mmCIF file of C-alpha atoms in Angstrom:
data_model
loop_
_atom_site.group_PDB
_atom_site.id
_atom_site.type_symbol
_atom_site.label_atom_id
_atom_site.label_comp_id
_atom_site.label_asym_id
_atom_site.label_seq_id
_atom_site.Cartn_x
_atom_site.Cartn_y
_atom_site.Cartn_z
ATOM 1 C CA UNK A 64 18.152 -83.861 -43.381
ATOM 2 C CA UNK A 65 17.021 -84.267 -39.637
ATOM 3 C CA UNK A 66 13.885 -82.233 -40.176
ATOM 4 C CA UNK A 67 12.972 -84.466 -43.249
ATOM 5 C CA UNK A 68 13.535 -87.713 -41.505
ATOM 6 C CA UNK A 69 11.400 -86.234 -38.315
ATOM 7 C CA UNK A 70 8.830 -85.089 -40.977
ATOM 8 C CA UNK A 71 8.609 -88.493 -42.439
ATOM 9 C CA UNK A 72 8.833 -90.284 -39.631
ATOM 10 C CA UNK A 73 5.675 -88.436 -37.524
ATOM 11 C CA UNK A 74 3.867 -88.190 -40.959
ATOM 12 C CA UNK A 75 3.431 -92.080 -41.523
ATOM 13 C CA UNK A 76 3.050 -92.800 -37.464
ATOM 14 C CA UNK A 77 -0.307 -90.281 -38.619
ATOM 15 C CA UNK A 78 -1.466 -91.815 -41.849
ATOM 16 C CA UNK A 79 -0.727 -95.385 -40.233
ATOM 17 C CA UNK A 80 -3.049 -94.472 -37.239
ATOM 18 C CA UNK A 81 -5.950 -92.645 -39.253
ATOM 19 C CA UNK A 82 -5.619 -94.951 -42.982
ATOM 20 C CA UNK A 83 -4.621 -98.437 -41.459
ATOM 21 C CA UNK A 84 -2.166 -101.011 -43.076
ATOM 22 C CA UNK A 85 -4.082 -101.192 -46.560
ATOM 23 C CA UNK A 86 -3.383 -96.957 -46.272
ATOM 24 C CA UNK A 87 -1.028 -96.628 -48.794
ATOM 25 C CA UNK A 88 -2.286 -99.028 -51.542
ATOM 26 C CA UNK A 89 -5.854 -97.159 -51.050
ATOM 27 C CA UNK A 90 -3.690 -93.751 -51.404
ATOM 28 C CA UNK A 91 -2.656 -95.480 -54.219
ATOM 29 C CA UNK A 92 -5.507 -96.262 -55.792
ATOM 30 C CA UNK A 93 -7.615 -93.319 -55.195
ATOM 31 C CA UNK A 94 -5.241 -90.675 -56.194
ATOM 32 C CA UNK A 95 -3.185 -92.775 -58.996
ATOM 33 C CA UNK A 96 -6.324 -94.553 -60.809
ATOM 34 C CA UNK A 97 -7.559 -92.355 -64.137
ATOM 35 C CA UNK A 98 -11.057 -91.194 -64.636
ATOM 36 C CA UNK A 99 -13.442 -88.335 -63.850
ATOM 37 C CA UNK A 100 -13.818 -87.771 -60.108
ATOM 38 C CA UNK A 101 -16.872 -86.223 -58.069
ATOM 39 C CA UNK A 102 -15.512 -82.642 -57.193
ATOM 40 C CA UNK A 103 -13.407 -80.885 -59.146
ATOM 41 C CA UNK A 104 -9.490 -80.579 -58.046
ATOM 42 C CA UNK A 105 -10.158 -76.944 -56.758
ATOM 43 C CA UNK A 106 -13.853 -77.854 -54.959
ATOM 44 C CA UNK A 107 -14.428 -76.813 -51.239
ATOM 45 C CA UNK A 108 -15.187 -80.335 -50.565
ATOM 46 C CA UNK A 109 -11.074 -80.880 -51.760
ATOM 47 C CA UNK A 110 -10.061 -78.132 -49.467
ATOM 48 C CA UNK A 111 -11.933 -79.004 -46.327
ATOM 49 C CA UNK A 112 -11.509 -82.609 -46.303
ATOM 50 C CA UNK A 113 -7.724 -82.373 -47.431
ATOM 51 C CA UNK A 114 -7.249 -80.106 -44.569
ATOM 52 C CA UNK A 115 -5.522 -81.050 -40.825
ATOM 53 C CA UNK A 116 -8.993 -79.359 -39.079
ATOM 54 C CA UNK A 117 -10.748 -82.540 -40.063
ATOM 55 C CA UNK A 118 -9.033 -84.280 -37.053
ATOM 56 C CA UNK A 119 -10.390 -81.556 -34.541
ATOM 57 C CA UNK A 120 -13.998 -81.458 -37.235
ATOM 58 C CA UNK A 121 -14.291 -85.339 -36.668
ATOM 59 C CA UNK A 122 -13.989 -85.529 -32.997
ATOM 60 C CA UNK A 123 -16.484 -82.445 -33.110
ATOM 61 C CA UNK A 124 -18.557 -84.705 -35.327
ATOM 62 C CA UNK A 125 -19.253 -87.742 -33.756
ATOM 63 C CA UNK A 126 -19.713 -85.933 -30.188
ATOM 64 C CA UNK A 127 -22.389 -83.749 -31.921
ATOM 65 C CA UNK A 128 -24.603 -86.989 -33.859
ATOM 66 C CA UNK A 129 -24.095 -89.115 -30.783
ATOM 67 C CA UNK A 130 -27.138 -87.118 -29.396
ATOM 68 C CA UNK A 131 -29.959 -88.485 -31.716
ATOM 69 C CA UNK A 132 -30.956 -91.243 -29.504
ATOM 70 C CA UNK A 133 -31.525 -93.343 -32.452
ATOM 71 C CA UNK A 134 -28.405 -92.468 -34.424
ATOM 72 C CA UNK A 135 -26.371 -93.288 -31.048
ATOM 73 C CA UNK A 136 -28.595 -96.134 -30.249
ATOM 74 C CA UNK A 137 -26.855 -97.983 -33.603
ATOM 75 C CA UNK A 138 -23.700 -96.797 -33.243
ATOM 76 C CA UNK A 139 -23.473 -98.179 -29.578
ATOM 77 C CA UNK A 140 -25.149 -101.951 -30.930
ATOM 78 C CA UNK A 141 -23.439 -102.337 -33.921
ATOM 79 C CA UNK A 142 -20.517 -99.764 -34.894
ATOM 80 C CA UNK A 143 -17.696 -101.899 -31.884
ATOM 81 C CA UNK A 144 -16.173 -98.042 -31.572
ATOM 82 C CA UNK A 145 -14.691 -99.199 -28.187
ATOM 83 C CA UNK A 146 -13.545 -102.840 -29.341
ATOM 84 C CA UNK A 147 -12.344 -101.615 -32.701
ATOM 85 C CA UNK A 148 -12.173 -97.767 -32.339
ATOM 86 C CA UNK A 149 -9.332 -97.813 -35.132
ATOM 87 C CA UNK A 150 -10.464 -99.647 -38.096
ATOM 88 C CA UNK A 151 -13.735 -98.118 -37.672
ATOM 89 C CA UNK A 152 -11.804 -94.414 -37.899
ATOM 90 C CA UNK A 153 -9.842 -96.099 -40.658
ATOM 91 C CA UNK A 154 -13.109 -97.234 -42.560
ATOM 92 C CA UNK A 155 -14.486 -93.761 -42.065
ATOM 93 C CA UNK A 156 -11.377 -92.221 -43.314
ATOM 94 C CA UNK A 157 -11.069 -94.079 -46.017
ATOM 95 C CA UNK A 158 -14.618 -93.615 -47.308
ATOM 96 C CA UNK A 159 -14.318 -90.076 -46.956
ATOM 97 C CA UNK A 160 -11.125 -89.914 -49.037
ATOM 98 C CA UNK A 161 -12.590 -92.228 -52.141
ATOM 99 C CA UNK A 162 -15.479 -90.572 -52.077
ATOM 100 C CA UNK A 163 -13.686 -86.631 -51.724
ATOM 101 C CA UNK A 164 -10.960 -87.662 -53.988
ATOM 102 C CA UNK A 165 -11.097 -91.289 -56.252
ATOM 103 C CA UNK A 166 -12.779 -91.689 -59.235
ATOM 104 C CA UNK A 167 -16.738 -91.671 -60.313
ATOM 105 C CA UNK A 168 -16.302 -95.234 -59.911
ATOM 106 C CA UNK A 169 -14.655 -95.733 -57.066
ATOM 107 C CA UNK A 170 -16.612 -93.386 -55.199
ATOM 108 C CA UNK A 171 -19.923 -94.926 -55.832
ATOM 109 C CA UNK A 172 -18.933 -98.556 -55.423
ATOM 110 C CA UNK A 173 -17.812 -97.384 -51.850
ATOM 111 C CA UNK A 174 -21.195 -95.787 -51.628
ATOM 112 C CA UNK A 175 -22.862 -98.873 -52.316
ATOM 113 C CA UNK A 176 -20.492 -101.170 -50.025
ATOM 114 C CA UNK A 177 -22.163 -98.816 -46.900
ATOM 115 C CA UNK A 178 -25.370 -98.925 -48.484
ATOM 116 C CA UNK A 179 -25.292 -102.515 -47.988
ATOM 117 C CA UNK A 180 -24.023 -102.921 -44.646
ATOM 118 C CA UNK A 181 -26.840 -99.825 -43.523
ATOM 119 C CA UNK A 182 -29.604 -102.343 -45.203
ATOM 120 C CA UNK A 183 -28.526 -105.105 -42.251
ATOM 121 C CA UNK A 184 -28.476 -102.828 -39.080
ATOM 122 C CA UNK A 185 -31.953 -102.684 -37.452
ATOM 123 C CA UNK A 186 -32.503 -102.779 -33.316
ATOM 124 C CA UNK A 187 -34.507 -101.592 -30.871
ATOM 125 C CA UNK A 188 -33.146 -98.768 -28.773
ATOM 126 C CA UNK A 189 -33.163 -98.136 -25.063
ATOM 127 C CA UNK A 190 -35.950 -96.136 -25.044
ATOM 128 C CA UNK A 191 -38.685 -98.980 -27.034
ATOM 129 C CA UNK A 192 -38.389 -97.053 -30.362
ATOM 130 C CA UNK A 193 -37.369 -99.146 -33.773
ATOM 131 C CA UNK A 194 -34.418 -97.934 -35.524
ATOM 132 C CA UNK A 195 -32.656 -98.848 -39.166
ATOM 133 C CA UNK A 196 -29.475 -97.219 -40.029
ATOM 134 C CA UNK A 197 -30.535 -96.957 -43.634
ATOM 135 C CA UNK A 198 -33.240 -94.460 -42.415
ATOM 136 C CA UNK A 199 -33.092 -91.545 -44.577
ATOM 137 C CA UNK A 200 -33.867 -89.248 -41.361
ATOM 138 C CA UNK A 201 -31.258 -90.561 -39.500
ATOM 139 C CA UNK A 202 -28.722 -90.368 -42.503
ATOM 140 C CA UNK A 203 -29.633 -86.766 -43.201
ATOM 141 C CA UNK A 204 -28.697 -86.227 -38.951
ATOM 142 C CA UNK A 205 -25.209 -87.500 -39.836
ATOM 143 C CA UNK A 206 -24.867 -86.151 -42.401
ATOM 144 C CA UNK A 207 -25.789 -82.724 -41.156
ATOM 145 C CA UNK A 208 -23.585 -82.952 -38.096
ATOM 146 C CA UNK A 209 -20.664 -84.081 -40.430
ATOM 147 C CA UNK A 210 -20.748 -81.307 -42.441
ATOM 148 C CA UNK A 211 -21.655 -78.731 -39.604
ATOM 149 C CA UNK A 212 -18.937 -79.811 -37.661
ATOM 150 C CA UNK A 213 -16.038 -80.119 -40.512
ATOM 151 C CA UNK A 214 -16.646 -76.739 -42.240
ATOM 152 C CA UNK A 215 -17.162 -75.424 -38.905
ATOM 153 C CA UNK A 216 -13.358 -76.859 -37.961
ATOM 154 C CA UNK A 217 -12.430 -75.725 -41.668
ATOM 155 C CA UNK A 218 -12.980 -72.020 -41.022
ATOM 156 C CA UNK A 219 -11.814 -72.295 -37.579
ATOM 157 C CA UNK A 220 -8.269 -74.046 -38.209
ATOM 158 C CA UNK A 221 -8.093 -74.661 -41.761
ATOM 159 C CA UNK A 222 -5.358 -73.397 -43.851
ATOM 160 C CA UNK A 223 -7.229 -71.558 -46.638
ATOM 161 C CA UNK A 224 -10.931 -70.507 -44.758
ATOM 162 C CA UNK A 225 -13.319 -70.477 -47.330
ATOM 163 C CA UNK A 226 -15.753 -66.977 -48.144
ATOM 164 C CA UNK A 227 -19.290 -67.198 -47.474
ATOM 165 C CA UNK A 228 -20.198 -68.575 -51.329
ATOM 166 C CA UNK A 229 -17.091 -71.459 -50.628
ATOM 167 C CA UNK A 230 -18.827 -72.148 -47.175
ATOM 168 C CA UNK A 231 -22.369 -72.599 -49.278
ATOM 169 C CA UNK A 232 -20.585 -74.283 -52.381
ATOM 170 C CA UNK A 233 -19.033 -76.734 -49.777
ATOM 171 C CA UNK A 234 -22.849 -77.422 -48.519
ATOM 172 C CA UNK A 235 -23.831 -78.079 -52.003
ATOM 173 C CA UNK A 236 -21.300 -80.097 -53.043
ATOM 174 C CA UNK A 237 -20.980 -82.650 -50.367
ATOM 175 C CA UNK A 238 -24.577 -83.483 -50.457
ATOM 176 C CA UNK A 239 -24.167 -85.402 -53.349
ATOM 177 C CA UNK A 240 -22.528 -87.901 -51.032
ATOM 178 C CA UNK A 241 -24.879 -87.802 -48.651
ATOM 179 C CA UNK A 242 -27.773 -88.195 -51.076
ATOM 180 C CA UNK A 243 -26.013 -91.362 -52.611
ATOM 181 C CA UNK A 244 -25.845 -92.811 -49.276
ATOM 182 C CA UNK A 245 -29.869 -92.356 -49.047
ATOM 183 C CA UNK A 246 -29.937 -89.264 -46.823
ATOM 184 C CA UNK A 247 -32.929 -87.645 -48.861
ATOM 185 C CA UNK A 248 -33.658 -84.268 -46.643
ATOM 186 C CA UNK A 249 -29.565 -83.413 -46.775
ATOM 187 C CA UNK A 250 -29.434 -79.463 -46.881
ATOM 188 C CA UNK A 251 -28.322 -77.853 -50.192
ATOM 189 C CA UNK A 252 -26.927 -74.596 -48.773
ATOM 190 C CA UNK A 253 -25.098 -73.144 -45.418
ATOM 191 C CA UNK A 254 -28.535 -71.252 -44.588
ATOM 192 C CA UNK A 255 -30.537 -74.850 -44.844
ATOM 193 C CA UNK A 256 -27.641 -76.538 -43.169
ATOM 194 C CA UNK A 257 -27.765 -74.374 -40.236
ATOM 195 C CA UNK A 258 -31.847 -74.611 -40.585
ATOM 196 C CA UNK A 259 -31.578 -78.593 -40.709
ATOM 197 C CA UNK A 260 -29.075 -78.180 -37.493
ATOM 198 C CA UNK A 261 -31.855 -76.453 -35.538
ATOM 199 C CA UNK A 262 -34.745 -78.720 -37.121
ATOM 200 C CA UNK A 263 -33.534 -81.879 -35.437
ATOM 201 C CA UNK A 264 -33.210 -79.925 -31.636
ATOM 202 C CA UNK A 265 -36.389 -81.487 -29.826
ATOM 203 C CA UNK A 266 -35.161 -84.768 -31.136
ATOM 204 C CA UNK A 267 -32.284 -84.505 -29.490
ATOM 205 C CA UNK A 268 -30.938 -85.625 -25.928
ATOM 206 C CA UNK A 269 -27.920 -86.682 -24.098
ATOM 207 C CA UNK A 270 -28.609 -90.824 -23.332
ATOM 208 C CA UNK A 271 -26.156 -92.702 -21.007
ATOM 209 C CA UNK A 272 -24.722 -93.989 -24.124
ATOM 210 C CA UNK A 273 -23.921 -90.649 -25.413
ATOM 211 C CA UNK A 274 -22.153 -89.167 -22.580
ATOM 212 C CA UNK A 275 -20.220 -92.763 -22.286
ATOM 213 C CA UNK A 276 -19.449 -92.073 -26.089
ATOM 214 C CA UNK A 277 -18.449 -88.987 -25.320
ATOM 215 C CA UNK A 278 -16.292 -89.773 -21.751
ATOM 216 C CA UNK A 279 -14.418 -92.507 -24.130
ATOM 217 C CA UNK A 280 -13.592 -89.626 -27.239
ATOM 218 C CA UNK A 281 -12.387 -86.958 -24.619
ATOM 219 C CA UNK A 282 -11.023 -89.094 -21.596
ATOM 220 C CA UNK A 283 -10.348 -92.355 -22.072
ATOM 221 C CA UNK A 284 -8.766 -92.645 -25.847
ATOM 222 C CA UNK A 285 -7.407 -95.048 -27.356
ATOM 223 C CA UNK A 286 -3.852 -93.985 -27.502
ATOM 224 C CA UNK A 287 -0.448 -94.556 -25.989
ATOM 225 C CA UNK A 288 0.184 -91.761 -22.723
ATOM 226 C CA UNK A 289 2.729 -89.914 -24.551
ATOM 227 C CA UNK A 290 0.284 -88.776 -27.084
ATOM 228 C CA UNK A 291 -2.535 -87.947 -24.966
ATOM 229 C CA UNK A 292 -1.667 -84.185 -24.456
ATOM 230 C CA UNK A 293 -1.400 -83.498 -27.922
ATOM 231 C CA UNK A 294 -5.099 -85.773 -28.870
ATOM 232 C CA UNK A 295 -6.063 -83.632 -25.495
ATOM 233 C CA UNK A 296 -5.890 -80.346 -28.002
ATOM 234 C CA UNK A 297 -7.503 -81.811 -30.435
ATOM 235 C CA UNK A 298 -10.546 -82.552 -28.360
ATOM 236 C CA UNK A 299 -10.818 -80.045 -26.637
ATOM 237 C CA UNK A 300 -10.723 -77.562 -29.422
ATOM 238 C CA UNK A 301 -13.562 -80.097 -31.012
ATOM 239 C CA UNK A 302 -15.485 -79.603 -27.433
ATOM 240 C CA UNK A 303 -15.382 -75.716 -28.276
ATOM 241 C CA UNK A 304 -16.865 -75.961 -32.351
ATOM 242 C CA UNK A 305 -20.077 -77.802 -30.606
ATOM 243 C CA UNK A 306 -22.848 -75.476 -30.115
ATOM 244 C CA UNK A 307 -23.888 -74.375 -26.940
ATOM 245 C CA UNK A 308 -27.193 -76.704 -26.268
ATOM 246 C CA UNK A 309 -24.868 -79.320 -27.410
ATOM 247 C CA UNK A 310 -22.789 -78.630 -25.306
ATOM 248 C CA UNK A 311 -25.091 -78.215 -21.965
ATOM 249 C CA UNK A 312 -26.464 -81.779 -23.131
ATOM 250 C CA UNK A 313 -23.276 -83.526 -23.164
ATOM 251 C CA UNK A 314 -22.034 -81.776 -19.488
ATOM 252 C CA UNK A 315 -19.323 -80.468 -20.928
ATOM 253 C CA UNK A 316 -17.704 -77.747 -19.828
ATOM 254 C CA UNK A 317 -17.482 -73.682 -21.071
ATOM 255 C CA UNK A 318 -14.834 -71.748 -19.989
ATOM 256 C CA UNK A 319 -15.091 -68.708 -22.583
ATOM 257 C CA UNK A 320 -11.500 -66.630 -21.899
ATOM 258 C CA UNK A 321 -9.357 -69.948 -21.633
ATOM 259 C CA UNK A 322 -10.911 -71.281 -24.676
ATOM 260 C CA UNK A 323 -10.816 -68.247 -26.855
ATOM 261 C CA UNK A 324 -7.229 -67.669 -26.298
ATOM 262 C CA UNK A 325 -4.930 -70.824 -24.674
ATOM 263 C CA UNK A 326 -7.340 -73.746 -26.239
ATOM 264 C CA UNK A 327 -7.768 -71.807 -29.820
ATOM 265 C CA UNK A 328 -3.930 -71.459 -30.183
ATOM 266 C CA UNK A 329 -3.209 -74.720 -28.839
ATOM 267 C CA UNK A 330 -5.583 -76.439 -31.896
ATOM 268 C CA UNK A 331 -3.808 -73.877 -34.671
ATOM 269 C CA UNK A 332 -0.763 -74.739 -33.059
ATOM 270 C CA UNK A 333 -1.286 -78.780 -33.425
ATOM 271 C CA UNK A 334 -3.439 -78.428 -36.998
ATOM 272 C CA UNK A 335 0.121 -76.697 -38.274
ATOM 273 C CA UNK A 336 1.913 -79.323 -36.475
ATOM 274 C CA UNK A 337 -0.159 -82.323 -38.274
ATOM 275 C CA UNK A 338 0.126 -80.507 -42.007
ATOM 276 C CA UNK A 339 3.605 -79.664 -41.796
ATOM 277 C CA UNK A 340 3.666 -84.200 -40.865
ATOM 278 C CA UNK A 341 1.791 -85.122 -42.949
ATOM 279 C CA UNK A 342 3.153 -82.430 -46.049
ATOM 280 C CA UNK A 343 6.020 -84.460 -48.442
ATOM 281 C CA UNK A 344 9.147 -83.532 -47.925
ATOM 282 C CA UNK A 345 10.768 -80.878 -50.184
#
């Protein structure tokens, strides 16, 4: 059928963008292999990350940690997100899913893969201060702003919105990942997340390289024209998760009735679009 074929056709120009060329053997092998897994097949950690919000959560994401001045400090020295803005969304991607969805195995030998490549990055940033990427302050920022910013896109645009004990059960899960990674101070529950969120505040400020981060995710992507307006959605609906002082940092802009009503259907309108994609046909 025409709808199929459209279906199939839109769904792999997706997974080919977000997974990369090796996507489908790594589909492969993470779903296909045998053995126990991290998170159970009904977890919140399943649900959210399985979910089409994480596109509008992960824009929301790295917008949100690019304003530790350390944490953006590394990024901008040593992550190439303008040379290679793909394969680093692919590696993140692809991390995300072993470690949501492969086995015990496979999730902890990608654990130790980053480990290793964290161990290497060290700099100086702008400002004269030190900085290591395997910091465990640092990781627990990411980490923090990862999982603020998906569950935050979850409840927002997900499919199935978790209840308050799935929003802390999420909290609790993921931080197993984030612990294996070396992020010590990672919050166990939503009320520590949010307390963690606030805790990190008067370390936090908008460098040059963060709003240049940030002018590259909302203005300057790296896509083809056609599918600007539709990446446009995404962001800006990403934009609208951040919270306020985040917002005021980055200069973004707040325009309360157009957000709440045109923007807000605009991202439930793509999310649908991207799950119905990316959903098998049948």
């Amino acid at each position: 059928m025409l709808v199929d074929t459209v279906r199939t056709r839109l769904g792999s120009a997706l997974f080919s963008r977000v997974a990369g060329p090796d996507g489908p053997a790594n589909r492969a092998r993470i779903h296909d292999t045998p053995g126990p897994r991290w998170f159970a097949p009904d977890s919140p950690v399943r649900t959210v990350h399985g979910d089409a919000s994480m596109f509008i959560g992960g824009i929301a994401a790295l917008l949100l940690q690019s304003l530790h001045p350390l944490a953006m400090a590394a990024v901008a020295g040593h992550s190439g997100y303008k040379g290679d803005p793909w394969g680093r969304l692919q590696r993140t991607s692809t991390f995300l899913a072993v470690t949501t969805f492969g086995t015990e195995e496979h999730a902890q030998h990608a654990v130790d893969q980053v480990r290793a490549v964290h161990a290497r990055i060290r700099g100086t940033a702008p400002d004269g201060r030190p900085y290591r990427a395997d910091d465990p302050h640092l990781l627990t920022w990411v980490h923090t702003a990862e999982a603020y910013c998906f569950l935050g896109a979850h409840q927002r645009f997900g499919a199935r919105p978790l209840d308050e004990a799935g929003c802390d059960q999420y909290v609790a899960e993921v931080v197993r990942v984030a612990r294996a990674l070396g992020a010590d101070e990672a919050p166990a529950d939503l009320p520590g997340l949010r307390r963690r969120l606030d805790g990190y505040r008067p370390e936090l400020r908008a460098t040059p390289a963060a709003r240049e981060a940030g002018r590259f995710l909302l203005l300057t992507p790296p896509l083809p024209w056609a599918a600007r307006p539709a990446y446009g959605v995404l962001a800006a609906n990403a934009v609208g998760l951040l919270p306020g002082w985040a917002r005021r940092a980055l200069l973004l802009p707040h325009v309360p009735v157009v957000e709440e009503t045109v923007v807000r259907l605009g991202g439930h309108g793509m999310t649908r679009a991207i799950r119905w994609a990316m959903r098998p046909p049948g």
